[in-house]
Amino acid sequence: MKMDVRAVGVLLLLVVAPALAQNAPTQQSPTPPESAVTATPPSATQAPQPAPPSTTTPGAAPSVPPVPAPAVPQSAAPPPPAPPPPPRYAPPPPPPQSGQPQWTHSETTYYEGSAFHYHPFRFHLDGGGTITQRASENDLDNGWNVGAGFTWYPTSHLPFGLRVDGTYNKFDARGALLNQAAATYQTEVDSGTENMWGGDVDLELDLPLGRSVRFYLLAGGGWYRTQTTFRQNLLTSGSVCTWWGCGPGYFSTTAIVAREQTDWHFARNAGFGLEFALGSRASFFVDARYMRVDPTSRRADFIPIRAGLRF
């Protein structure tokens, strides 16, 4: 009977012990509060470690592991701030203060509002008559002239130019000069001509009279030389032909008695003129100057009057 009671007790213990073990609470280590735990983010070069397996016993509430913060590379700099958008319109300038002068830069030129357009270089051709004066009036008749040249305008802001002219003049000798030549060469002198050529460099000042007309002044100097030729008319015998045939006779020829040529001499001049615009570049001009040449033999005074085209 005692053996049966002990056997029954052992069997009960074997049945009840596992059930008690399952219902008994599992002792866990205390978890520190979240505020006291400092999560250290893993390095950018270190791979995240896998979460440890849960050790929750059956029947207990599962513990949630803390979520790690995203990895931030330590070497990456923060992006620069975006620039502000441009304004849709420019702000108006501040109003001028009273009592302070407002200076402005002007780009106006001398040619603004005029039919004459600025060109640094302008060329011209001219011709006309030359009036003799003083001693030259006694020795020479009035003659004619032709010439060419150019004008340089350094800037469009000033009405100044530098004009260069080359001129050829021709005159016929009068009786006083012919008689003087006849006495010098001890022969009869019937005619004579004088050629004068040279060049001038003048300062030109332009003064507008209207949109298409301007007045200008000239003054300067140059160098000239002259060549005078004296001739004699002769009757020469020979064969003369007419409507009725040819036969012996006389005819007139011209022989050079003498030819004089001077050296280069300084000449000064001053004058004025008018210029009329014909287009964006071309213009017509007419001017007159008083010119004096001082050679060693005799002084010469002239008034060349020229008309020409500029382009």
Short mmCIF file of C-alpha atoms in Angstrom, two decimals:
data_model
loop_
_atom_site.label_atom_id
_atom_site.label_comp_id
_atom_site.label_asym_id
_atom_site.label_seq_id
_atom_site.Cartn_x
_atom_site.Cartn_y
_atom_site.Cartn_z
CA MET A 1 0.00 0.00 0.00
CA LYS A 2 2.88 2.45 0.79
CA MET A 3 4.52 1.69 -2.49
CA ASP A 4 1.39 2.60 -4.34
CA VAL A 5 1.09 5.99 -2.56
CA ARG A 6 4.66 6.89 -3.42
CA ALA A 7 4.21 5.90 -6.99
CA VAL A 8 1.09 8.00 -7.26
CA GLY A 9 2.96 11.03 -5.74
CA VAL A 10 5.81 10.73 -8.20
CA LEU A 11 3.40 10.56 -11.12
CA LEU A 12 1.61 13.73 -9.91
CA LEU A 13 4.90 15.60 -9.64
CA LEU A 14 5.85 14.57 -13.17
CA VAL A 15 2.52 15.86 -14.49
CA VAL A 16 2.25 19.12 -12.49
CA ALA A 17 5.90 20.30 -12.71
CA PRO A 18 5.95 21.09 -16.47
CA ALA A 19 2.71 23.02 -16.24
CA LEU A 20 4.03 25.13 -13.40
CA ALA A 21 7.21 25.81 -15.28
CA GLN A 22 5.33 27.20 -18.27
CA ASN A 23 3.07 29.48 -16.19
CA ALA A 24 5.91 30.91 -14.08
CA PRO A 25 7.05 34.53 -15.23
CA THR A 26 10.49 34.71 -16.81
CA GLN A 27 12.88 37.08 -15.04
CA GLN A 28 14.49 39.57 -17.49
CA SER A 29 17.22 42.09 -16.96
CA PRO A 30 15.88 45.60 -16.37
CA THR A 31 15.85 47.78 -19.53
CA PRO A 32 17.17 51.33 -19.12
CA PRO A 33 14.82 54.16 -20.11
CA GLU A 34 15.01 55.43 -23.68
CA SER A 35 16.19 58.84 -22.59
CA ALA A 36 19.26 57.32 -20.94
CA VAL A 37 20.26 55.28 -23.98
CA THR A 38 22.40 57.06 -26.52
CA ALA A 39 22.19 55.49 -29.96
CA THR A 40 25.48 55.78 -31.78
CA PRO A 41 24.89 55.79 -35.53
CA PRO A 42 27.01 53.34 -37.41
CA SER A 43 29.87 54.66 -39.49
CA ALA A 44 29.31 55.38 -43.18
CA THR A 45 31.82 52.68 -44.04
CA GLN A 46 30.46 50.10 -41.52
CA ALA A 47 27.58 47.85 -42.59
CA PRO A 48 24.57 47.77 -40.21
CA GLN A 49 24.57 44.67 -37.89
CA PRO A 50 21.51 42.39 -37.97
CA ALA A 51 19.14 42.55 -34.96
CA PRO A 52 19.59 39.77 -32.36
CA PRO A 53 16.86 37.15 -32.23
CA SER A 54 14.03 37.71 -29.78
CA THR A 55 14.31 35.87 -26.46
CA THR A 56 10.73 36.44 -25.44
CA THR A 57 9.26 33.46 -23.67
CA PRO A 58 5.92 32.11 -24.80
CA GLY A 59 3.02 34.08 -23.41
CA ALA A 60 5.09 37.26 -22.75
CA ALA A 61 4.74 40.53 -24.71
CA PRO A 62 7.35 40.76 -27.44
CA SER A 63 9.97 43.48 -26.97
CA VAL A 64 10.42 45.97 -29.85
CA PRO A 65 14.08 46.73 -30.61
CA PRO A 66 15.00 50.45 -31.06
CA VAL A 67 15.05 51.70 -34.65
CA PRO A 68 18.55 52.91 -35.58
CA ALA A 69 18.92 56.48 -36.97
CA PRO A 70 19.80 56.77 -40.66
CA ALA A 71 23.49 56.90 -41.40
CA VAL A 72 24.78 60.43 -42.25
CA PRO A 73 28.18 60.62 -43.97
CA GLN A 74 30.53 62.62 -41.80
CA SER A 75 32.58 63.98 -44.73
CA ALA A 76 29.62 65.37 -46.80
CA ALA A 77 29.08 69.18 -46.49
CA PRO A 78 25.54 70.61 -46.29
CA PRO A 79 24.23 71.86 -49.68
CA PRO A 80 24.50 75.64 -50.33
CA PRO A 81 21.36 77.68 -49.94
CA ALA A 82 19.39 78.36 -53.13
CA PRO A 83 19.85 81.91 -54.59
CA PRO A 84 16.90 84.25 -54.31
CA PRO A 85 14.77 84.58 -57.44
CA PRO A 86 15.57 87.63 -59.67
CA PRO A 87 13.21 90.60 -59.45
CA ARG A 88 10.62 90.88 -62.16
CA TYR A 89 11.41 94.55 -62.80
CA ALA A 90 14.26 96.91 -62.01
CA PRO A 91 13.58 99.19 -59.07
CA PRO A 92 13.19 102.88 -60.01
CA PRO A 93 16.22 105.12 -59.36
CA PRO A 94 16.11 107.19 -56.21
CA PRO A 95 14.78 110.70 -56.66
CA PRO A 96 17.50 113.39 -57.01
CA GLN A 97 18.26 115.34 -53.91
CA SER A 98 17.62 119.02 -54.05
CA GLY A 99 20.62 121.29 -54.05
CA GLN A 100 23.01 118.83 -55.79
CA PRO A 101 23.85 119.29 -59.53
CA GLN A 102 23.15 116.30 -61.76
CA TRP A 103 25.98 115.84 -64.27
CA THR A 104 25.37 113.81 -67.42
CA HIS A 105 27.86 112.65 -70.10
CA SER A 106 27.01 113.84 -73.61
CA GLU A 107 28.04 111.99 -76.79
CA THR A 108 26.86 114.73 -79.17
CA THR A 109 29.16 115.66 -82.04
CA TYR A 110 29.65 118.70 -84.24
CA TYR A 111 27.87 116.89 -87.10
CA GLU A 112 24.70 116.00 -85.16
CA GLY A 113 21.60 117.31 -86.94
CA SER A 114 23.62 118.30 -90.02
CA ALA A 115 23.60 116.97 -93.59
CA PHE A 116 27.41 116.73 -93.39
CA HIS A 117 28.57 113.34 -92.06
CA TYR A 118 31.85 112.84 -90.28
CA HIS A 119 34.67 111.19 -92.25
CA PRO A 120 38.29 111.38 -91.00
CA PHE A 121 39.66 111.94 -94.54
CA ARG A 122 37.96 113.74 -97.43
CA PHE A 123 39.50 114.27 -100.86
CA HIS A 124 38.76 117.08 -103.31
CA LEU A 125 39.32 118.25 -106.88
CA ASP A 126 39.12 121.93 -107.79
CA GLY A 127 39.82 124.52 -110.44
CA GLY A 128 39.17 128.16 -111.22
CA GLY A 129 40.77 131.52 -111.93
CA THR A 130 43.72 133.30 -110.34
CA ILE A 131 43.65 137.09 -110.05
CA THR A 132 46.99 138.88 -109.98
CA GLN A 133 47.64 141.62 -107.42
CA ARG A 134 50.15 144.43 -106.81
CA ALA A 135 53.42 143.91 -108.72
CA SER A 136 52.12 140.75 -110.33
CA GLU A 137 49.22 142.71 -111.82
CA ASN A 138 51.70 144.85 -113.80
CA ASP A 139 53.67 141.89 -115.11
CA LEU A 140 51.05 139.15 -115.62
CA ASP A 141 47.50 138.83 -116.84
CA ASN A 142 44.94 136.96 -114.79
CA GLY A 143 45.40 133.21 -115.13
CA TRP A 144 43.77 129.90 -114.26
CA ASN A 145 44.45 127.08 -111.82
CA VAL A 146 43.73 123.38 -111.21
CA GLY A 147 44.43 121.36 -108.10
CA ALA A 148 43.68 118.42 -105.82
CA GLY A 149 44.12 117.58 -102.18
CA PHE A 150 42.58 116.19 -99.03
CA THR A 151 41.37 117.31 -95.59
CA TRP A 152 41.97 115.43 -92.33
CA TYR A 153 39.44 115.85 -89.50
CA PRO A 154 41.00 114.49 -86.26
CA THR A 155 37.72 114.23 -84.31
CA SER A 156 33.99 114.64 -84.83
CA HIS A 157 33.64 116.72 -81.65
CA LEU A 158 35.55 119.75 -82.98
CA PRO A 159 35.00 121.72 -86.22
CA PHE A 160 38.71 121.74 -87.14
CA GLY A 161 40.47 120.15 -90.09
CA LEU A 162 43.93 120.11 -91.65
CA ARG A 163 43.71 120.79 -95.41
CA VAL A 164 46.48 119.97 -97.90
CA ASP A 165 46.34 121.40 -101.46
CA GLY A 166 48.48 120.92 -104.54
CA THR A 167 47.94 123.62 -107.21
CA TYR A 168 49.13 124.52 -110.70
CA ASN A 169 48.70 128.09 -112.02
CA LYS A 170 49.42 129.58 -115.47
CA PHE A 171 49.63 133.25 -116.52
CA ASP A 172 50.42 135.23 -119.68
CA ALA A 173 53.13 137.93 -119.54
CA ARG A 174 52.16 141.55 -120.04
CA GLY A 175 54.02 144.31 -121.86
CA ALA A 176 56.08 145.51 -118.89
CA LEU A 177 57.57 142.08 -118.31
CA LEU A 178 58.18 141.56 -122.05
CA ASN A 179 60.04 144.86 -122.35
CA GLN A 180 62.14 143.97 -119.32
CA ALA A 181 63.04 140.62 -120.89
CA ALA A 182 63.88 142.26 -124.25
CA ALA A 183 66.26 144.63 -122.48
CA THR A 184 67.84 141.81 -120.55
CA TYR A 185 68.41 139.47 -123.51
CA GLN A 186 69.02 142.20 -126.14
CA THR A 187 66.47 140.79 -128.56
CA GLU A 188 62.86 141.19 -129.42
CA VAL A 189 60.43 139.34 -127.11
CA ASP A 190 56.88 138.97 -128.42
CA SER A 191 55.17 136.75 -125.80
CA GLY A 192 55.75 134.97 -122.55
CA THR A 193 54.08 132.66 -120.05
CA GLU A 194 54.64 131.97 -116.38
CA ASN A 195 53.86 128.63 -114.70
CA MET A 196 53.61 128.41 -110.92
CA TRP A 197 53.10 125.18 -108.96
CA GLY A 198 53.35 124.12 -105.34
CA GLY A 199 51.35 123.11 -102.29
CA ASP A 200 49.76 124.52 -99.13
CA VAL A 201 48.95 123.19 -95.67
CA ASP A 202 46.12 125.13 -94.03
CA LEU A 203 44.11 124.96 -90.84
CA GLU A 204 40.38 124.88 -91.62
CA LEU A 205 37.65 126.04 -89.21
CA ASP A 206 34.06 125.06 -90.15
CA LEU A 207 31.13 127.21 -89.03
CA PRO A 208 27.58 125.92 -89.79
CA LEU A 209 25.14 128.32 -91.46
CA GLY A 210 22.34 125.75 -91.83
CA ARG A 211 21.70 122.06 -92.07
CA SER A 212 23.27 121.79 -95.57
CA VAL A 213 25.52 124.88 -95.72
CA ARG A 214 28.60 125.82 -93.77
CA PHE A 215 31.16 128.61 -93.86
CA TYR A 216 34.85 127.90 -93.33
CA LEU A 217 38.05 129.87 -92.76
CA LEU A 218 41.52 128.93 -94.05
CA ALA A 219 45.01 130.03 -93.03
CA GLY A 220 48.44 128.49 -93.52
CA GLY A 221 51.49 128.35 -95.74
CA GLY A 222 53.26 126.37 -98.44
CA TRP A 223 56.08 126.24 -100.98
CA TYR A 224 55.98 127.36 -104.63
CA ARG A 225 58.29 127.78 -107.58
CA THR A 226 57.80 129.54 -110.92
CA GLN A 227 59.02 129.04 -114.45
CA THR A 228 58.86 131.93 -116.95
CA THR A 229 59.33 131.38 -120.70
CA PHE A 230 59.88 134.20 -123.24
CA ARG A 231 59.21 133.64 -126.94
CA GLN A 232 59.84 135.45 -130.22
CA ASN A 233 57.77 135.26 -133.39
CA LEU A 234 59.78 134.67 -136.57
CA LEU A 235 59.01 134.54 -140.29
CA THR A 236 60.54 131.47 -141.87
CA SER A 237 60.77 130.80 -145.59
CA GLY A 238 59.62 127.53 -146.97
CA SER A 239 56.96 125.82 -148.99
CA VAL A 240 53.44 127.18 -148.48
CA CYS A 241 50.37 125.25 -149.68
CA THR A 242 47.01 126.85 -150.54
CA TRP A 243 43.83 125.83 -152.43
CA TRP A 244 45.53 126.56 -155.67
CA GLY A 245 48.67 124.55 -154.96
CA CYS A 246 51.99 124.74 -153.15
CA GLY A 247 54.83 127.16 -153.72
CA PRO A 248 57.59 129.09 -152.01
CA GLY A 249 56.54 131.45 -149.23
CA TYR A 250 56.91 132.58 -145.62
CA PHE A 251 55.12 131.39 -142.47
CA SER A 252 55.26 132.36 -138.79
CA THR A 253 57.04 130.27 -136.15
CA THR A 254 57.81 130.75 -132.45
CA ALA A 255 61.26 130.47 -130.95
CA ILE A 256 62.14 130.38 -127.26
CA VAL A 257 64.31 133.32 -126.29
CA ALA A 258 64.89 132.38 -122.63
CA ARG A 259 63.46 130.29 -119.80
CA GLU A 260 63.85 131.27 -116.16
CA GLN A 261 63.06 129.02 -113.19
CA THR A 262 63.19 130.01 -109.54
CA ASP A 263 63.90 127.94 -106.46
CA TRP A 264 61.24 126.87 -103.98
CA HIS A 265 59.97 129.82 -101.95
CA PHE A 266 57.69 130.04 -98.95
CA ALA A 267 54.14 131.30 -99.54
CA ARG A 268 51.52 132.27 -96.95
CA ASN A 269 47.79 132.51 -97.49
CA ALA A 270 44.46 133.15 -95.77
CA GLY A 271 40.92 132.92 -97.06
CA PHE A 272 37.34 131.74 -96.65
CA GLY A 273 34.80 129.59 -98.46
CA LEU A 274 31.31 128.08 -98.58
CA GLU A 275 30.47 124.37 -98.72
CA PHE A 276 27.13 122.80 -99.72
CA ALA A 277 26.24 119.19 -98.86
CA LEU A 278 25.18 117.03 -101.82
CA GLY A 279 24.71 113.73 -99.94
CA SER A 280 26.05 111.64 -97.09
CA ARG A 281 29.65 112.19 -98.28
CA ALA A 282 29.85 114.46 -101.37
CA SER A 283 29.76 118.25 -101.24
CA PHE A 284 30.40 121.27 -103.47
CA PHE A 285 32.62 124.14 -102.33
CA VAL A 286 33.91 127.49 -103.55
CA ASP A 287 36.61 129.51 -101.80
CA ALA A 288 39.04 132.39 -102.27
CA ARG A 289 42.42 133.07 -100.68
CA TYR A 290 44.96 135.84 -100.65
CA MET A 291 48.40 134.31 -101.35
CA ARG A 292 51.81 135.96 -101.28
CA VAL A 293 55.00 134.36 -102.61
CA ASP A 294 58.34 135.97 -101.77
CA PRO A 295 60.92 134.92 -104.38
CA THR A 296 64.35 136.52 -104.55
CA SER A 297 63.68 138.44 -107.80
CA ARG A 298 60.22 139.95 -107.25
CA ARG A 299 57.29 139.54 -104.90
CA ALA A 300 54.16 137.89 -106.25
CA ASP A 301 50.59 138.35 -104.93
CA PHE A 302 47.59 136.35 -106.13
CA ILE A 303 43.97 135.62 -105.27
CA PRO A 304 43.09 132.07 -106.40
CA ILE A 305 39.34 131.48 -106.61
CA ARG A 306 38.50 127.75 -106.72
CA ALA A 307 35.39 125.66 -107.06
CA GLY A 308 35.39 121.91 -106.59
CA LEU A 309 33.94 118.71 -105.20
CA ARG A 310 34.69 116.94 -101.93
CA PHE A 311 34.08 113.25 -101.44
#
